[in-house]
Short mmCIF file of C-alpha atoms and ligand atoms in Angstrom, two decimals:
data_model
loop_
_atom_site.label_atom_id
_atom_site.label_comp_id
_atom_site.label_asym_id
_atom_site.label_seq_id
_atom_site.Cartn_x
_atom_site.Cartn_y
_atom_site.Cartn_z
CA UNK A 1 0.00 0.00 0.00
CA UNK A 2 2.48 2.21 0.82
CA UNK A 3 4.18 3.05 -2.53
CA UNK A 4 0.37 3.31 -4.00
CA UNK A 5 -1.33 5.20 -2.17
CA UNK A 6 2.25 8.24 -1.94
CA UNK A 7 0.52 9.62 -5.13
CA UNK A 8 -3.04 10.45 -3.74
CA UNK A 9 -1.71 11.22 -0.10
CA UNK A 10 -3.28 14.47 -0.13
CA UNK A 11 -6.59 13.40 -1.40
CA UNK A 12 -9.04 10.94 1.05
CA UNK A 13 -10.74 9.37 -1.50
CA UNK A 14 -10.95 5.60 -0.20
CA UNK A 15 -11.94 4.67 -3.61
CA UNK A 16 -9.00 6.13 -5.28
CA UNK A 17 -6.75 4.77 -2.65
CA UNK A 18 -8.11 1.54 -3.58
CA UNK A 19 -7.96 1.69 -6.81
CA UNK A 20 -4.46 2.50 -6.54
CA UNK A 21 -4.09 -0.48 -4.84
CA UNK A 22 -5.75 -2.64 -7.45
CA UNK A 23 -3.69 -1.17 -9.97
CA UNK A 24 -0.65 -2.22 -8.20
CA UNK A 25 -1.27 -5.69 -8.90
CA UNK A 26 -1.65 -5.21 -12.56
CA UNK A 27 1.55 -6.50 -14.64
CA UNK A 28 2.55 -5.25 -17.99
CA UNK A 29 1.12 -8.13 -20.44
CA UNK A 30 4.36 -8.75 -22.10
CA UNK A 31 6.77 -8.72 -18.59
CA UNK A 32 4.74 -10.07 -15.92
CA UNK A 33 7.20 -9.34 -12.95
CA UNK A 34 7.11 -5.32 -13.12
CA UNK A 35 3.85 -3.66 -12.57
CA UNK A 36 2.52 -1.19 -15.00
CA UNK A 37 3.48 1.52 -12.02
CA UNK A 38 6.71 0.21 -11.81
CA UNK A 39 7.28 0.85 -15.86
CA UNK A 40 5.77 4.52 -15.31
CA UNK A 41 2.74 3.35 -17.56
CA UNK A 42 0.03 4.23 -15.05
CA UNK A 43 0.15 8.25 -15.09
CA UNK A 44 -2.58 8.65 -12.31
CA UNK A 45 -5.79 7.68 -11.00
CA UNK A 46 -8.18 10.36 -10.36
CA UNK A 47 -12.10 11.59 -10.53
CA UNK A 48 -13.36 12.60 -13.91
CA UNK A 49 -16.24 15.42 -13.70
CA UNK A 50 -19.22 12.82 -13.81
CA UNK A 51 -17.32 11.32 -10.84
CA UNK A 52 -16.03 8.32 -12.47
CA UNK A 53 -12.88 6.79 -11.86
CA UNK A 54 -10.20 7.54 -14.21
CA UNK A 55 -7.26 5.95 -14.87
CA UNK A 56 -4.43 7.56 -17.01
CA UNK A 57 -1.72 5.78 -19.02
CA UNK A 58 0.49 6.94 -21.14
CA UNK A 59 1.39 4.69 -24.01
CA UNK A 60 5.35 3.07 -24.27
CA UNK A 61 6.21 3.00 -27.54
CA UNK A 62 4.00 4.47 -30.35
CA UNK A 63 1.86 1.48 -31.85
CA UNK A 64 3.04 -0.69 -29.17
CA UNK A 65 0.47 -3.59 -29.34
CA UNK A 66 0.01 -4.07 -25.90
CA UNK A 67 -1.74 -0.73 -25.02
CA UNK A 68 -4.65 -2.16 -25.68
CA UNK A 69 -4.46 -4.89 -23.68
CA UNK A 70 -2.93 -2.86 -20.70
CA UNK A 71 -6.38 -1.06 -20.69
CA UNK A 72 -8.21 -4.14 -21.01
CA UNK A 73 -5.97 -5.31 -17.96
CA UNK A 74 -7.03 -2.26 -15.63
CA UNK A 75 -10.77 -2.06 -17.02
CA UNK A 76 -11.17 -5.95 -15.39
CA UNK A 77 -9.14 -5.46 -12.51
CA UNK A 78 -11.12 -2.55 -11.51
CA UNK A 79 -14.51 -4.30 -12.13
CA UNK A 80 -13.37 -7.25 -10.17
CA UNK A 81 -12.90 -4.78 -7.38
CA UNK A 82 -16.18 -3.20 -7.84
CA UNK A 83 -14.87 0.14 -8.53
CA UNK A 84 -17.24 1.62 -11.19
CA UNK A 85 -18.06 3.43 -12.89
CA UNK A 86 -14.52 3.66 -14.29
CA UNK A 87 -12.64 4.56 -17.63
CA UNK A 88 -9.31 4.44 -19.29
CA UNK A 89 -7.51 7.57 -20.44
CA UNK A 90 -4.35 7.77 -22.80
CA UNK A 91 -2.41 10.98 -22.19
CA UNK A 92 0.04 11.51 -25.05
CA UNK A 93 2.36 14.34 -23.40
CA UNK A 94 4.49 14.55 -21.75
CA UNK A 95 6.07 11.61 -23.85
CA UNK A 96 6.85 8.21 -22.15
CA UNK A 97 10.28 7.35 -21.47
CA UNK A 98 12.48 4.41 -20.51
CA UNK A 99 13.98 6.85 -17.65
CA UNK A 100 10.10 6.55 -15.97
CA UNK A 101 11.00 2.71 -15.54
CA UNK A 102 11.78 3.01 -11.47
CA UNK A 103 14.85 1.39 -10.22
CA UNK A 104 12.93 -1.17 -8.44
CA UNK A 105 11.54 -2.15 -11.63
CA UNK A 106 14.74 -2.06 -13.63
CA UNK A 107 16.11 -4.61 -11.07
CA UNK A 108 13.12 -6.66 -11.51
CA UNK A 109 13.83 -7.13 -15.32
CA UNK A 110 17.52 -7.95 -14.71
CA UNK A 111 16.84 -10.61 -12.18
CA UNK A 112 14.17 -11.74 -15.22
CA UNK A 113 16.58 -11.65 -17.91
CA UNK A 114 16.08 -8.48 -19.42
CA UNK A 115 18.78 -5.79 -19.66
CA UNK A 116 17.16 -2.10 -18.53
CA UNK A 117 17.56 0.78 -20.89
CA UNK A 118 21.15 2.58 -20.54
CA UNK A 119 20.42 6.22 -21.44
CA UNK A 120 18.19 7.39 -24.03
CA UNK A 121 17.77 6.38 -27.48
CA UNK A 122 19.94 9.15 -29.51
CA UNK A 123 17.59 8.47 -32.70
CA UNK A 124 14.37 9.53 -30.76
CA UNK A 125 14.64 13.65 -30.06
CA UNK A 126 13.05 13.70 -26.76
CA UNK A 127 9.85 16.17 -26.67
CA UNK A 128 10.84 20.00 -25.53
CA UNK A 129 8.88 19.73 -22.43
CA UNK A 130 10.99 16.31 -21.45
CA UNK A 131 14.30 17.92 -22.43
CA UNK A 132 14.52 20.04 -19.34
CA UNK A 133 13.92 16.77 -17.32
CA UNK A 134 15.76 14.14 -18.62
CA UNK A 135 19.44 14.12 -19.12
CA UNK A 136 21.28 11.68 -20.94
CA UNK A 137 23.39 9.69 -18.27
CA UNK A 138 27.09 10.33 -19.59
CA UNK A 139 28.73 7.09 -21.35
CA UNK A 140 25.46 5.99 -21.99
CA UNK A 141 25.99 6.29 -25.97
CA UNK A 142 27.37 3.72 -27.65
CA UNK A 143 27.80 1.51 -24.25
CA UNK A 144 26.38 -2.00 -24.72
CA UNK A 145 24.06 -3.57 -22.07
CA UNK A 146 25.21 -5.90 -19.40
CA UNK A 147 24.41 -9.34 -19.29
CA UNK A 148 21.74 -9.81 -17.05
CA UNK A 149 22.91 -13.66 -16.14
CA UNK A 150 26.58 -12.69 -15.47
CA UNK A 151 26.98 -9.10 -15.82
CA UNK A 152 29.59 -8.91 -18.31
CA UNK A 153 29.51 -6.30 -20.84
CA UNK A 154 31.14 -7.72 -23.31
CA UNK A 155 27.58 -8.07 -25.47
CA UNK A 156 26.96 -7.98 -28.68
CA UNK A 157 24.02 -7.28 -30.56
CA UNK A 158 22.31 -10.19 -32.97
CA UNK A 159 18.93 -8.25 -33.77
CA UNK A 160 17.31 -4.75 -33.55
CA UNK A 161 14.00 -6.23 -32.55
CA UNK A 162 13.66 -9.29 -29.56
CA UNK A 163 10.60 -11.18 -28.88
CA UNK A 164 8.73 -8.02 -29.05
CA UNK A 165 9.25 -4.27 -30.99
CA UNK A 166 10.54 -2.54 -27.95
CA UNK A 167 13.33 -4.71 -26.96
CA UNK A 168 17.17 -5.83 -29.01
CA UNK A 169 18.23 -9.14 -29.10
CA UNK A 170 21.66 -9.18 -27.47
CA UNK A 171 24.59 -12.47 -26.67
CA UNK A 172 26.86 -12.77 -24.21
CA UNK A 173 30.62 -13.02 -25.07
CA UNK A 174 31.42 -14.22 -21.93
CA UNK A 175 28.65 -16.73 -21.09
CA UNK A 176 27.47 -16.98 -24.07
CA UNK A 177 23.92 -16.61 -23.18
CA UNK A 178 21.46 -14.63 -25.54
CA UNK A 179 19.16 -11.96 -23.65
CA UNK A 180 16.35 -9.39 -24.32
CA UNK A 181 17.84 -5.78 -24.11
CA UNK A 182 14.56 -2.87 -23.22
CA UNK A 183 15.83 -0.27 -25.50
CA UNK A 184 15.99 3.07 -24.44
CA UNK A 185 13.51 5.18 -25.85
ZN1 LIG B 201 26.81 -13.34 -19.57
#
């Protein structure tokens, strides 16, 4: 409870707090071991002006298949939990990121077997409004990800798309053991 309910401290809606709390449990469809919090999908949960519950995402990568399902997911977990009447938002700006994935979440997807993002992505200009907040971490271009089985970073990379559109297929030199890179973005 206590990381979900630090966003809506200063409100005391019970119903928000719950739904929070619902939401918490909800896992992003394609990496079931980080929440769609932890991935800094779920933007906030708030009252529309009818008085509904409404949940706001912001999509990862433009296209990215799973959006819809990731609405789907929160539409049924909130129903189970009787919150309604509810509704899903998508909030375009400011952009997504890789740097909204929280470092509890980026250590989930090593211990999984996924490499987090290093950086940003230097072919995606990040939006105006994001450029003030984000800053490249120095060394991150050009640096290859660390194998999430033995930490070396002596990778290289096989493909530009994994098993889905937002991650690299990557090797191991040293261990020799293929892995799923999240690319920066
Ligand atoms: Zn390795």
């Amino acid at each position: 409870m206590n990381a979900a309910t630090t966003a809506v401290a200063a409100r005391p809606d019970a119903t928000l707090e719950q739904a929070w709390a619902v939401l918490e449990t909800v896992p992003d469809p394609e990496i079931p071991v980080v929440s769609l919090r932890e991935l800094g999908i779920l933007r906030a949960v708030r009252r529309g002006a009818d008085g509904a519950v409404e949940v706001v995402i912001t999509p990862t990568y433009s296209g990215c298949p799973a959006m819809s399902q990731i609405a789907e997911d929160i539409e049924r977990a909130l129903a189970v939990a009787g919150i309604v009447p509810h509704r899903v938002a998508t909030v375009l700006a400011p952009a997504w990121t890789t740097d909204w994935i929280t470092a509890e979440a980026r250590e989930k997807l090593r211990r999984y077997g996924i490499a987090p993002p290093l950086g940003h992505c230097a072919g995606q200009p990040a939006p105006a409004e994001a450029a003030i907040r984000f800053v490249p971490r120095a060394g991150a271009a050009g640096a290859t990800p660390a194998c999430p089985q033995c930490g070396s970073v002596h990778t290289e990379r096989l493909a530009q798309f994994g098993s889905t559109a937002c991650k690299a297929l990557y090797r191991c030199l040293d261990c020799r053991e293929p892995f799923d890179y999240f690319k920066p973005y």
